[in-house]
């Protein structure tokens, strides 16, 4: 339908008048964040002038759609708490972003408007951070979220974070994520990836990728609430941290012996946060298009714990995805060894069990394996090592469990219930 001022004969002039009228009609319906609009427009509006030769109607629809998207994104502001994630999630994806260095500046190239360092710019709504945390945690049959909280940061350097109480039916625990822009080469920033001086009751390690894991107690010492952290600095300039406790708050009473996520799962949670941000400091819509949960292995290693052969007891457990492990302690000698199960897909072969030897990652460390495929096509592979971990020195001359015992674990009917 033509607008009221549609009196010009030239298509370009008519389009400009239409656009102006729409902007006048809608200008009073929201309070816009000028810097956010400039940023969103710069990211979405770098189109070549040649496109104006396209059909005026098509150009008008696309332009108005872009303006509408930008307006929706900034309406929430930094203090809003009623907007949904769908309202505030940006529609731009990383793959559509400009890749040349000159185009990274989120302000007009003519020098007008406020200047913003593109390497420190950040824009994330609290609702986005909360939703990211929710979809990145394991999906458990009895899992519950409560007490969700978040902090928005809508421009410039700063911190965006989210936390919630996660109850996987084994005890309520506080889990949180945070992200802020940093200079990856800043020595002070790099210092955050170095382990502090070792103290009793704490463990810290930095892997080959420079990612730091910490296990300690709140306030130090060897008792009280446990706190586990995974910290990393991305190449795009984000300092990211995932934190969990074995209590619903740092000052509460422990509800379980360990925090709910394994260290591997905590690393994956941090990786989910890293993947949710583009190098321009805005959140990638693809992060919300489909769940990207941290792989859930609690049922795998819990099941394996119940299948440890007599004479041994599970004193530690963990895993990620379709893999779980337990540390099996000999109740007579107190020797600890590594027992692992891996699940996958396979072709049923009538319950046949294949056994083989495995090489550990340390001289003298070996494993014995039994593998079978269930009638439902679930491949179950069980391996016992003669060391506490496959990469550590051996503590026995051979794995503690025979291949017959491993075959019994692999063929146990309980695995049928997991498929």
mmCIF file of C-alpha atoms in Angstrom:
data_model
loop_
_atom_site.group_PDB
_atom_site.id
_atom_site.type_symbol
_atom_site.label_atom_id
_atom_site.label_comp_id
_atom_site.label_asym_id
_atom_site.label_seq_id
_atom_site.Cartn_x
_atom_site.Cartn_y
_atom_site.Cartn_z
ATOM 1 C CA UNK A 1 0.000 0.000 0.000
ATOM 2 C CA UNK A 2 1.494 3.422 -0.921
ATOM 3 C CA UNK A 3 2.272 5.830 1.857
ATOM 4 C CA UNK A 4 0.589 9.204 2.249
ATOM 5 C CA UNK A 5 3.532 11.151 0.788
ATOM 6 C CA UNK A 6 3.868 8.876 -2.245
ATOM 7 C CA UNK A 7 3.667 11.754 -4.778
ATOM 8 C CA UNK A 8 7.086 11.682 -6.434
ATOM 9 C CA UNK A 9 7.607 10.161 -9.840
ATOM 10 C CA UNK A 10 11.244 9.109 -9.384
ATOM 11 C CA UNK A 11 11.531 5.633 -7.795
ATOM 12 C CA UNK A 12 14.631 6.572 -5.745
ATOM 13 C CA UNK A 13 12.985 9.704 -4.361
ATOM 14 C CA UNK A 14 9.769 7.793 -3.624
ATOM 15 C CA UNK A 15 11.711 5.140 -1.752
ATOM 16 C CA UNK A 16 13.564 7.748 0.313
ATOM 17 C CA UNK A 17 10.286 9.474 1.178
ATOM 18 C CA UNK A 18 8.690 6.167 2.145
ATOM 19 C CA UNK A 19 11.630 5.337 4.371
ATOM 20 C CA UNK A 20 11.537 8.769 5.992
ATOM 21 C CA UNK A 21 7.826 8.497 6.693
ATOM 22 C CA UNK A 22 8.239 5.071 8.308
ATOM 23 C CA UNK A 23 11.057 6.349 10.488
ATOM 24 C CA UNK A 24 8.908 9.323 11.584
ATOM 25 C CA UNK A 25 5.974 7.042 12.389
ATOM 26 C CA UNK A 26 8.022 4.601 14.452
ATOM 27 C CA UNK A 27 10.532 6.992 15.965
ATOM 28 C CA UNK A 28 8.494 7.559 19.097
ATOM 29 C CA UNK A 29 7.813 3.932 19.876
ATOM 30 C CA UNK A 30 11.167 3.148 21.479
ATOM 31 C CA UNK A 31 14.236 4.776 22.940
ATOM 32 C CA UNK A 32 17.158 3.700 20.830
ATOM 33 C CA UNK A 33 20.739 3.186 21.899
ATOM 34 C CA UNK A 34 22.604 5.348 19.375
ATOM 35 C CA UNK A 35 25.889 3.515 19.711
ATOM 36 C CA UNK A 36 24.127 0.174 19.405
ATOM 37 C CA UNK A 37 22.321 1.319 16.257
ATOM 38 C CA UNK A 38 25.565 2.509 14.710
ATOM 39 C CA UNK A 39 27.176 -0.778 15.582
ATOM 40 C CA UNK A 40 24.322 -2.916 14.264
ATOM 41 C CA UNK A 41 24.055 -0.801 11.134
ATOM 42 C CA UNK A 42 27.766 -1.035 10.455
ATOM 43 C CA UNK A 43 27.726 -4.784 10.827
ATOM 44 C CA UNK A 44 24.666 -5.341 8.694
ATOM 45 C CA UNK A 45 24.753 -2.354 6.356
ATOM 46 C CA UNK A 46 28.004 -2.779 4.430
ATOM 47 C CA UNK A 47 26.355 -3.361 1.095
ATOM 48 C CA UNK A 48 27.788 -2.263 -2.232
ATOM 49 C CA UNK A 49 26.205 0.807 -3.856
ATOM 50 C CA UNK A 50 25.607 -1.239 -6.964
ATOM 51 C CA UNK A 51 22.778 -3.050 -5.200
ATOM 52 C CA UNK A 52 20.637 0.053 -5.579
ATOM 53 C CA UNK A 53 20.119 -0.951 -9.161
ATOM 54 C CA UNK A 54 17.945 -3.779 -7.900
ATOM 55 C CA UNK A 55 14.180 -3.440 -7.724
ATOM 56 C CA UNK A 56 13.201 -0.519 -5.527
ATOM 57 C CA UNK A 57 10.511 -2.502 -3.777
ATOM 58 C CA UNK A 58 12.936 -5.304 -2.907
ATOM 59 C CA UNK A 59 15.478 -2.804 -1.670
ATOM 60 C CA UNK A 60 12.876 -1.114 0.471
ATOM 61 C CA UNK A 61 11.749 -4.351 2.116
ATOM 62 C CA UNK A 62 15.293 -5.451 2.908
ATOM 63 C CA UNK A 63 16.288 -2.080 4.298
ATOM 64 C CA UNK A 64 13.237 -1.819 6.509
ATOM 65 C CA UNK A 65 13.804 -5.358 7.748
ATOM 66 C CA UNK A 66 17.370 -4.433 8.688
ATOM 67 C CA UNK A 67 16.198 -1.351 10.547
ATOM 68 C CA UNK A 68 13.561 -3.369 12.356
ATOM 69 C CA UNK A 69 16.127 -5.959 13.407
ATOM 70 C CA UNK A 70 18.504 -3.316 14.724
ATOM 71 C CA UNK A 71 15.726 -1.668 16.690
ATOM 72 C CA UNK A 72 14.629 -4.909 18.335
ATOM 73 C CA UNK A 73 18.187 -5.710 19.335
ATOM 74 C CA UNK A 74 18.827 -2.486 21.252
ATOM 75 C CA UNK A 75 15.410 -1.919 22.809
ATOM 76 C CA UNK A 76 16.260 -4.073 25.822
ATOM 77 C CA UNK A 77 19.089 -1.797 26.910
ATOM 78 C CA UNK A 78 21.589 -2.717 29.582
ATOM 79 C CA UNK A 79 19.140 -2.695 32.435
ATOM 80 C CA UNK A 80 16.154 -4.526 30.965
ATOM 81 C CA UNK A 81 15.136 -7.849 32.440
ATOM 82 C CA UNK A 82 11.866 -8.582 30.664
ATOM 83 C CA UNK A 83 13.032 -9.160 27.085
ATOM 84 C CA UNK A 84 13.201 -12.734 25.856
ATOM 85 C CA UNK A 85 16.292 -14.232 24.284
ATOM 86 C CA UNK A 86 14.560 -14.211 20.934
ATOM 87 C CA UNK A 87 14.091 -10.468 21.314
ATOM 88 C CA UNK A 88 17.712 -9.706 22.031
ATOM 89 C CA UNK A 89 19.612 -12.365 20.101
ATOM 90 C CA UNK A 90 21.373 -10.762 17.115
ATOM 91 C CA UNK A 91 20.456 -12.156 13.711
ATOM 92 C CA UNK A 92 23.911 -11.705 12.209
ATOM 93 C CA UNK A 93 26.103 -14.777 11.940
ATOM 94 C CA UNK A 94 29.858 -14.976 12.089
ATOM 95 C CA UNK A 95 30.141 -16.254 8.546
ATOM 96 C CA UNK A 96 28.500 -13.111 7.152
ATOM 97 C CA UNK A 97 30.831 -10.722 8.979
ATOM 98 C CA UNK A 98 33.437 -8.697 7.075
ATOM 99 C CA UNK A 99 36.877 -10.263 7.223
ATOM 100 C CA UNK A 100 39.150 -7.406 6.204
ATOM 101 C CA UNK A 101 40.841 -5.425 8.962
ATOM 102 C CA UNK A 102 39.540 -2.024 7.827
ATOM 103 C CA UNK A 103 35.908 -3.048 8.087
ATOM 104 C CA UNK A 104 36.122 -4.154 11.714
ATOM 105 C CA UNK A 105 35.523 -0.632 13.007
ATOM 106 C CA UNK A 106 31.900 -0.603 14.247
ATOM 107 C CA UNK A 107 31.488 3.133 13.462
ATOM 108 C CA UNK A 108 31.107 4.953 10.139
ATOM 109 C CA UNK A 109 34.332 5.249 8.139
ATOM 110 C CA UNK A 110 33.872 8.991 7.615
ATOM 111 C CA UNK A 111 34.867 9.634 11.228
ATOM 112 C CA UNK A 112 31.431 10.754 12.397
ATOM 113 C CA UNK A 113 29.941 9.365 15.573
ATOM 114 C CA UNK A 114 31.630 7.974 18.709
ATOM 115 C CA UNK A 115 34.803 5.966 18.271
ATOM 116 C CA UNK A 116 34.868 2.433 19.600
ATOM 117 C CA UNK A 117 37.875 0.143 19.670
ATOM 118 C CA UNK A 118 36.629 -2.956 17.798
ATOM 119 C CA UNK A 119 38.949 -5.198 19.807
ATOM 120 C CA UNK A 120 37.306 -4.152 23.079
ATOM 121 C CA UNK A 121 33.683 -3.757 21.948
ATOM 122 C CA UNK A 122 31.224 -6.157 23.537
ATOM 123 C CA UNK A 123 27.464 -6.452 23.492
ATOM 124 C CA UNK A 124 25.657 -9.216 25.381
ATOM 125 C CA UNK A 125 22.301 -9.205 27.156
ATOM 126 C CA UNK A 126 21.757 -10.952 30.485
ATOM 127 C CA UNK A 127 18.965 -13.048 28.970
ATOM 128 C CA UNK A 128 21.325 -14.219 26.248
ATOM 129 C CA UNK A 129 23.950 -15.267 28.777
ATOM 130 C CA UNK A 130 21.385 -17.132 30.882
ATOM 131 C CA UNK A 131 19.979 -18.927 27.847
ATOM 132 C CA UNK A 132 23.493 -19.840 26.697
ATOM 133 C CA UNK A 133 24.228 -21.371 30.094
ATOM 134 C CA UNK A 134 20.976 -23.320 30.128
ATOM 135 C CA UNK A 135 21.394 -24.880 26.685
ATOM 136 C CA UNK A 136 25.044 -25.702 27.337
ATOM 137 C CA UNK A 137 24.490 -27.779 30.466
ATOM 138 C CA UNK A 138 23.796 -31.525 30.337
ATOM 139 C CA UNK A 139 20.181 -32.415 29.667
ATOM 140 C CA UNK A 140 19.250 -34.830 32.420
ATOM 141 C CA UNK A 141 15.952 -36.658 32.945
ATOM 142 C CA UNK A 142 15.574 -35.150 36.416
ATOM 143 C CA UNK A 143 17.670 -32.027 35.934
ATOM 144 C CA UNK A 144 16.322 -28.676 37.134
ATOM 145 C CA UNK A 145 17.428 -25.042 36.823
ATOM 146 C CA UNK A 146 16.590 -22.331 39.337
ATOM 147 C CA UNK A 147 17.731 -18.899 40.551
ATOM 148 C CA UNK A 148 18.938 -17.784 37.116
ATOM 149 C CA UNK A 149 20.765 -14.471 37.171
ATOM 150 C CA UNK A 150 22.745 -12.528 34.603
ATOM 151 C CA UNK A 151 24.542 -9.278 33.885
ATOM 152 C CA UNK A 152 24.232 -7.407 30.593
ATOM 153 C CA UNK A 153 26.996 -5.460 28.943
ATOM 154 C CA UNK A 154 25.867 -3.424 25.970
ATOM 155 C CA UNK A 155 28.959 -1.704 24.608
ATOM 156 C CA UNK A 156 32.638 -1.196 25.310
ATOM 157 C CA UNK A 157 34.814 -3.311 27.599
ATOM 158 C CA UNK A 158 33.247 -5.074 30.545
ATOM 159 C CA UNK A 159 31.890 -8.362 31.859
ATOM 160 C CA UNK A 160 28.762 -10.275 30.860
ATOM 161 C CA UNK A 161 27.869 -13.232 33.024
ATOM 162 C CA UNK A 162 25.173 -15.674 34.074
ATOM 163 C CA UNK A 163 24.641 -18.135 36.889
ATOM 164 C CA UNK A 164 22.036 -20.627 38.016
ATOM 165 C CA UNK A 165 21.513 -23.417 40.510
ATOM 166 C CA UNK A 166 21.766 -26.733 38.698
ATOM 167 C CA UNK A 167 20.232 -29.815 40.299
ATOM 168 C CA UNK A 168 20.942 -33.064 38.458
ATOM 169 C CA UNK A 169 19.164 -35.062 41.218
ATOM 170 C CA UNK A 170 22.501 -35.624 42.979
ATOM 171 C CA UNK A 171 22.528 -32.248 44.743
ATOM 172 C CA UNK A 172 21.921 -28.583 43.898
ATOM 173 C CA UNK A 173 25.038 -26.736 42.725
ATOM 174 C CA UNK A 174 25.842 -23.218 41.566
ATOM 175 C CA UNK A 175 27.233 -22.984 38.020
ATOM 176 C CA UNK A 176 28.287 -19.758 36.310
ATOM 177 C CA UNK A 177 29.871 -18.423 33.126
ATOM 178 C CA UNK A 178 31.459 -15.075 32.321
ATOM 179 C CA UNK A 179 33.106 -13.325 29.371
ATOM 180 C CA UNK A 180 34.896 -10.009 28.907
ATOM 181 C CA UNK A 181 37.024 -8.419 26.198
ATOM 182 C CA UNK A 182 40.765 -8.333 26.766
ATOM 183 C CA UNK A 183 43.992 -7.906 24.858
ATOM 184 C CA UNK A 184 45.251 -11.499 24.466
ATOM 185 C CA UNK A 185 48.856 -10.282 24.403
ATOM 186 C CA UNK A 186 48.626 -8.150 27.550
ATOM 187 C CA UNK A 187 51.069 -9.620 30.131
ATOM 188 C CA UNK A 188 48.635 -8.846 32.955
ATOM 189 C CA UNK A 189 45.900 -10.724 31.128
ATOM 190 C CA UNK A 190 48.173 -13.667 30.395
ATOM 191 C CA UNK A 191 48.938 -13.820 34.093
ATOM 192 C CA UNK A 192 45.376 -15.020 34.680
ATOM 193 C CA UNK A 193 46.310 -18.279 32.941
ATOM 194 C CA UNK A 194 49.176 -19.027 35.310
ATOM 195 C CA UNK A 195 48.690 -21.264 38.326
ATOM 196 C CA UNK A 196 49.148 -19.714 41.760
ATOM 197 C CA UNK A 197 51.504 -21.159 44.312
ATOM 198 C CA UNK A 198 50.347 -24.649 45.261
ATOM 199 C CA UNK A 199 48.536 -24.963 48.575
ATOM 200 C CA UNK A 200 47.075 -27.854 50.509
ATOM 201 C CA UNK A 201 43.706 -28.923 49.163
ATOM 202 C CA UNK A 202 44.103 -27.218 45.760
ATOM 203 C CA UNK A 203 45.080 -28.449 42.307
ATOM 204 C CA UNK A 204 45.872 -26.306 39.262
ATOM 205 C CA UNK A 205 47.084 -27.208 35.787
ATOM 206 C CA UNK A 206 47.475 -25.498 32.421
ATOM 207 C CA UNK A 207 47.148 -27.704 29.339
ATOM 208 C CA UNK A 208 48.978 -27.444 26.033
ATOM 209 C CA UNK A 209 46.350 -25.034 24.694
ATOM 210 C CA UNK A 210 46.918 -22.621 27.573
ATOM 211 C CA UNK A 211 43.607 -23.415 29.266
ATOM 212 C CA UNK A 212 43.711 -23.414 33.059
ATOM 213 C CA UNK A 213 41.851 -25.784 35.374
ATOM 214 C CA UNK A 214 41.598 -25.187 39.087
ATOM 215 C CA UNK A 215 40.198 -27.283 41.925
ATOM 216 C CA UNK A 216 40.137 -25.827 45.417
ATOM 217 C CA UNK A 217 37.932 -24.927 48.359
ATOM 218 C CA UNK A 218 36.185 -21.602 48.867
ATOM 219 C CA UNK A 219 38.405 -19.531 51.114
ATOM 220 C CA UNK A 220 41.282 -21.991 50.761
ATOM 221 C CA UNK A 221 42.074 -24.884 53.039
ATOM 222 C CA UNK A 222 41.056 -28.501 52.693
ATOM 223 C CA UNK A 223 37.414 -28.430 53.785
ATOM 224 C CA UNK A 224 34.157 -26.693 53.012
ATOM 225 C CA UNK A 225 32.593 -25.845 49.654
ATOM 226 C CA UNK A 226 34.566 -26.972 46.615
ATOM 227 C CA UNK A 227 35.054 -24.656 43.649
ATOM 228 C CA UNK A 228 36.253 -25.772 40.222
ATOM 229 C CA UNK A 229 37.185 -23.339 37.462
ATOM 230 C CA UNK A 230 38.034 -23.499 33.778
ATOM 231 C CA UNK A 231 39.665 -20.348 32.369
ATOM 232 C CA UNK A 232 40.755 -19.532 28.819
ATOM 233 C CA UNK A 233 41.662 -16.600 26.569
ATOM 234 C CA UNK A 234 40.386 -16.807 23.010
ATOM 235 C CA UNK A 235 42.327 -15.599 19.996
ATOM 236 C CA UNK A 236 39.509 -13.092 19.347
ATOM 237 C CA UNK A 237 40.187 -11.383 22.663
ATOM 238 C CA UNK A 238 37.817 -12.842 25.252
ATOM 239 C CA UNK A 239 38.689 -13.908 28.780
ATOM 240 C CA UNK A 240 36.217 -16.699 29.504
ATOM 241 C CA UNK A 241 35.578 -18.587 32.698
ATOM 242 C CA UNK A 242 33.235 -21.402 33.735
ATOM 243 C CA UNK A 243 32.866 -22.013 37.474
ATOM 244 C CA UNK A 244 31.001 -24.610 39.524
ATOM 245 C CA UNK A 245 30.524 -25.463 43.190
ATOM 246 C CA UNK A 246 29.297 -28.502 45.095
ATOM 247 C CA UNK A 247 26.794 -26.249 46.877
ATOM 248 C CA UNK A 248 23.952 -23.931 45.801
ATOM 249 C CA UNK A 249 26.093 -20.911 46.794
ATOM 250 C CA UNK A 250 29.723 -20.249 47.731
ATOM 251 C CA UNK A 251 28.685 -19.766 51.344
ATOM 252 C CA UNK A 252 26.097 -22.548 51.501
ATOM 253 C CA UNK A 253 26.444 -26.087 52.762
ATOM 254 C CA UNK A 254 27.804 -28.736 50.347
ATOM 255 C CA UNK A 255 25.055 -30.884 48.847
ATOM 256 C CA UNK A 256 27.382 -33.437 47.217
ATOM 257 C CA UNK A 257 30.961 -34.610 47.358
ATOM 258 C CA UNK A 258 32.028 -33.074 44.019
ATOM 259 C CA UNK A 259 30.651 -30.347 41.708
ATOM 260 C CA UNK A 260 28.247 -31.718 39.050
ATOM 261 C CA UNK A 261 30.435 -31.359 35.931
ATOM 262 C CA UNK A 262 33.665 -33.203 35.322
ATOM 263 C CA UNK A 263 36.684 -31.067 34.455
ATOM 264 C CA UNK A 264 36.256 -32.082 30.817
ATOM 265 C CA UNK A 265 32.618 -30.974 30.872
ATOM 266 C CA UNK A 266 33.604 -27.709 32.550
ATOM 267 C CA UNK A 267 36.123 -27.111 29.735
ATOM 268 C CA UNK A 268 33.379 -27.810 27.192
ATOM 269 C CA UNK A 269 31.112 -25.308 28.931
ATOM 270 C CA UNK A 270 33.816 -22.645 28.609
ATOM 271 C CA UNK A 271 34.236 -23.611 24.958
ATOM 272 C CA UNK A 272 30.490 -23.092 24.416
ATOM 273 C CA UNK A 273 30.797 -19.543 25.723
ATOM 274 C CA UNK A 274 33.803 -18.899 23.494
ATOM 275 C CA UNK A 275 31.915 -20.143 20.442
ATOM 276 C CA UNK A 276 28.919 -17.927 21.192
ATOM 277 C CA UNK A 277 30.808 -14.671 20.520
ATOM 278 C CA UNK A 278 32.025 -13.350 17.191
ATOM 279 C CA UNK A 279 35.335 -11.526 16.926
ATOM 280 C CA UNK A 280 33.353 -8.282 16.706
ATOM 281 C CA UNK A 281 32.121 -8.621 20.274
ATOM 282 C CA UNK A 282 28.493 -9.538 19.596
ATOM 283 C CA UNK A 283 26.788 -12.855 20.196
ATOM 284 C CA UNK A 284 26.362 -15.203 17.276
ATOM 285 C CA UNK A 285 22.731 -16.074 16.556
ATOM 286 C CA UNK A 286 23.830 -19.612 15.700
ATOM 287 C CA UNK A 287 24.607 -20.100 19.384
ATOM 288 C CA UNK A 288 20.833 -20.026 20.033
ATOM 289 C CA UNK A 289 19.557 -21.708 16.883
ATOM 290 C CA UNK A 290 19.973 -25.195 18.339
ATOM 291 C CA UNK A 291 21.121 -26.616 21.687
ATOM 292 C CA UNK A 292 24.841 -27.319 21.960
ATOM 293 C CA UNK A 293 24.855 -29.177 25.275
ATOM 294 C CA UNK A 294 27.968 -30.182 27.143
ATOM 295 C CA UNK A 295 28.109 -33.906 26.538
ATOM 296 C CA UNK A 296 26.341 -35.786 29.295
ATOM 297 C CA UNK A 297 28.190 -38.848 30.559
ATOM 298 C CA UNK A 298 26.885 -39.127 34.112
ATOM 299 C CA UNK A 299 24.795 -42.204 33.310
ATOM 300 C CA UNK A 300 27.729 -43.864 31.548
ATOM 301 C CA UNK A 301 30.227 -43.664 34.379
ATOM 302 C CA UNK A 302 27.566 -44.197 37.047
ATOM 303 C CA UNK A 303 26.635 -47.427 35.285
ATOM 304 C CA UNK A 304 30.272 -48.476 35.001
ATOM 305 C CA UNK A 305 30.776 -47.821 38.736
ATOM 306 C CA UNK A 306 28.146 -50.436 39.492
ATOM 307 C CA UNK A 307 29.910 -53.030 37.321
ATOM 308 C CA UNK A 308 33.375 -52.887 38.914
ATOM 309 C CA UNK A 309 34.391 -56.503 39.672
ATOM 310 C CA UNK A 310 34.444 -57.807 43.229
ATOM 311 C CA UNK A 311 37.520 -56.948 45.262
ATOM 312 C CA UNK A 312 37.633 -53.415 43.866
ATOM 313 C CA UNK A 313 35.697 -50.249 44.529
ATOM 314 C CA UNK A 314 35.239 -47.071 42.452
ATOM 315 C CA UNK A 315 36.949 -44.142 44.193
ATOM 316 C CA UNK A 316 36.816 -41.651 41.323
ATOM 317 C CA UNK A 317 34.863 -41.222 38.134
ATOM 318 C CA UNK A 318 34.445 -38.925 35.171
ATOM 319 C CA UNK A 319 34.140 -38.759 31.407
ATOM 320 C CA UNK A 320 32.591 -36.843 28.565
ATOM 321 C CA UNK A 321 30.031 -37.679 25.901
ATOM 322 C CA UNK A 322 29.707 -41.405 25.289
ATOM 323 C CA UNK A 323 32.762 -42.200 27.393
ATOM 324 C CA UNK A 324 33.042 -42.767 31.122
ATOM 325 C CA UNK A 325 35.737 -44.023 33.453
ATOM 326 C CA UNK A 326 36.265 -44.976 37.063
ATOM 327 C CA UNK A 327 39.364 -45.261 39.209
ATOM 328 C CA UNK A 328 39.173 -48.777 40.629
ATOM 329 C CA UNK A 329 40.901 -49.306 43.980
ATOM 330 C CA UNK A 330 41.951 -52.776 45.072
ATOM 331 C CA UNK A 331 40.417 -53.181 48.534
ATOM 332 C CA UNK A 332 43.358 -55.328 49.652
ATOM 333 C CA UNK A 333 46.412 -53.518 48.274
ATOM 334 C CA UNK A 334 44.846 -50.047 47.762
ATOM 335 C CA UNK A 335 46.325 -50.024 44.245
ATOM 336 C CA UNK A 336 44.406 -47.721 41.892
ATOM 337 C CA UNK A 337 43.881 -48.501 38.210
ATOM 338 C CA UNK A 338 41.927 -47.042 35.322
ATOM 339 C CA UNK A 339 38.751 -48.685 33.960
ATOM 340 C CA UNK A 340 37.029 -47.113 30.958
ATOM 341 C CA UNK A 341 33.955 -47.717 28.811
ATOM 342 C CA UNK A 342 33.215 -46.184 25.419
ATOM 343 C CA UNK A 343 29.860 -46.334 23.653
ATOM 344 C CA UNK A 344 29.312 -46.042 19.914
ATOM 345 C CA UNK A 345 27.391 -47.431 16.974
ATOM 346 C CA UNK A 346 27.962 -50.821 15.395
ATOM 347 C CA UNK A 347 26.383 -53.717 13.548
ATOM 348 C CA UNK A 348 24.995 -56.473 15.797
ATOM 349 C CA UNK A 349 26.938 -59.711 15.381
ATOM 350 C CA UNK A 350 25.054 -62.099 17.636
ATOM 351 C CA UNK A 351 26.715 -61.119 20.907
ATOM 352 C CA UNK A 352 30.264 -61.850 19.756
ATOM 353 C CA UNK A 353 32.987 -60.385 22.018
ATOM 354 C CA UNK A 354 36.352 -59.309 20.640
ATOM 355 C CA UNK A 355 39.334 -58.896 22.974
ATOM 356 C CA UNK A 356 42.636 -57.155 22.290
ATOM 357 C CA UNK A 357 45.590 -55.430 23.920
ATOM 358 C CA UNK A 358 45.966 -51.648 24.078
ATOM 359 C CA UNK A 359 49.077 -49.520 24.489
ATOM 360 C CA UNK A 360 49.071 -46.815 27.150
ATOM 361 C CA UNK A 361 50.683 -43.409 26.754
ATOM 362 C CA UNK A 362 53.504 -44.196 29.175
ATOM 363 C CA UNK A 363 56.260 -46.772 28.874
ATOM 364 C CA UNK A 364 55.082 -50.024 30.437
ATOM 365 C CA UNK A 365 51.430 -48.984 30.670
ATOM 366 C CA UNK A 366 49.121 -51.372 28.819
ATOM 367 C CA UNK A 367 45.419 -52.060 28.615
ATOM 368 C CA UNK A 368 43.210 -55.056 27.974
ATOM 369 C CA UNK A 369 39.990 -54.500 26.020
ATOM 370 C CA UNK A 370 36.743 -56.363 25.442
ATOM 371 C CA UNK A 371 34.279 -55.107 22.826
ATOM 372 C CA UNK A 372 30.822 -56.184 21.728
ATOM 373 C CA UNK A 373 27.788 -54.805 19.856
ATOM 374 C CA UNK A 374 24.374 -55.179 21.471
ATOM 375 C CA UNK A 375 21.258 -56.306 19.656
ATOM 376 C CA UNK A 376 20.209 -52.635 19.425
ATOM 377 C CA UNK A 377 23.411 -51.667 17.629
ATOM 378 C CA UNK A 378 25.220 -50.152 20.627
ATOM 379 C CA UNK A 379 28.960 -50.806 20.597
ATOM 380 C CA UNK A 380 30.367 -51.246 24.110
ATOM 381 C CA UNK A 381 34.152 -51.133 24.555
ATOM 382 C CA UNK A 382 35.628 -51.743 28.015
ATOM 383 C CA UNK A 383 39.333 -51.289 28.780
ATOM 384 C CA UNK A 384 41.335 -51.864 31.961
ATOM 385 C CA UNK A 385 44.837 -50.382 32.379
ATOM 386 C CA UNK A 386 47.624 -51.309 34.745
ATOM 387 C CA UNK A 387 47.991 -47.671 35.807
ATOM 388 C CA UNK A 388 45.867 -45.056 37.528
ATOM 389 C CA UNK A 389 45.596 -43.227 34.178
ATOM 390 C CA UNK A 390 46.665 -44.341 30.658
ATOM 391 C CA UNK A 391 49.333 -41.610 30.561
ATOM 392 C CA UNK A 392 50.830 -42.431 33.974
ATOM 393 C CA UNK A 393 53.465 -45.034 34.936
ATOM 394 C CA UNK A 394 52.244 -48.593 35.579
ATOM 395 C CA UNK A 395 51.504 -49.734 39.122
ATOM 396 C CA UNK A 396 51.028 -53.383 38.152
ATOM 397 C CA UNK A 397 52.712 -55.669 35.653
ATOM 398 C CA UNK A 398 49.343 -56.280 33.936
ATOM 399 C CA UNK A 399 45.791 -54.868 34.133
ATOM 400 C CA UNK A 400 43.938 -56.069 37.252
ATOM 401 C CA UNK A 401 40.858 -57.388 35.443
ATOM 402 C CA UNK A 402 40.940 -60.382 33.143
ATOM 403 C CA UNK A 403 39.538 -60.247 29.646
ATOM 404 C CA UNK A 404 36.756 -62.554 30.823
ATOM 405 C CA UNK A 405 35.792 -60.002 33.498
ATOM 406 C CA UNK A 406 35.900 -57.198 30.945
ATOM 407 C CA UNK A 407 33.738 -59.265 28.579
ATOM 408 C CA UNK A 408 31.181 -59.684 31.365
ATOM 409 C CA UNK A 409 31.051 -55.907 31.832
ATOM 410 C CA UNK A 410 30.700 -55.271 28.088
ATOM 411 C CA UNK A 411 27.868 -57.790 27.671
ATOM 412 C CA UNK A 412 25.924 -56.774 30.790
ATOM 413 C CA UNK A 413 22.275 -56.141 29.934
ATOM 414 C CA UNK A 414 22.339 -52.774 31.693
ATOM 415 C CA UNK A 415 23.907 -51.148 28.596
ATOM 416 C CA UNK A 416 20.763 -52.023 26.634
ATOM 417 C CA UNK A 417 18.834 -49.516 28.729
ATOM 418 C CA UNK A 418 21.101 -46.635 27.630
ATOM 419 C CA UNK A 419 20.266 -46.930 23.920
#
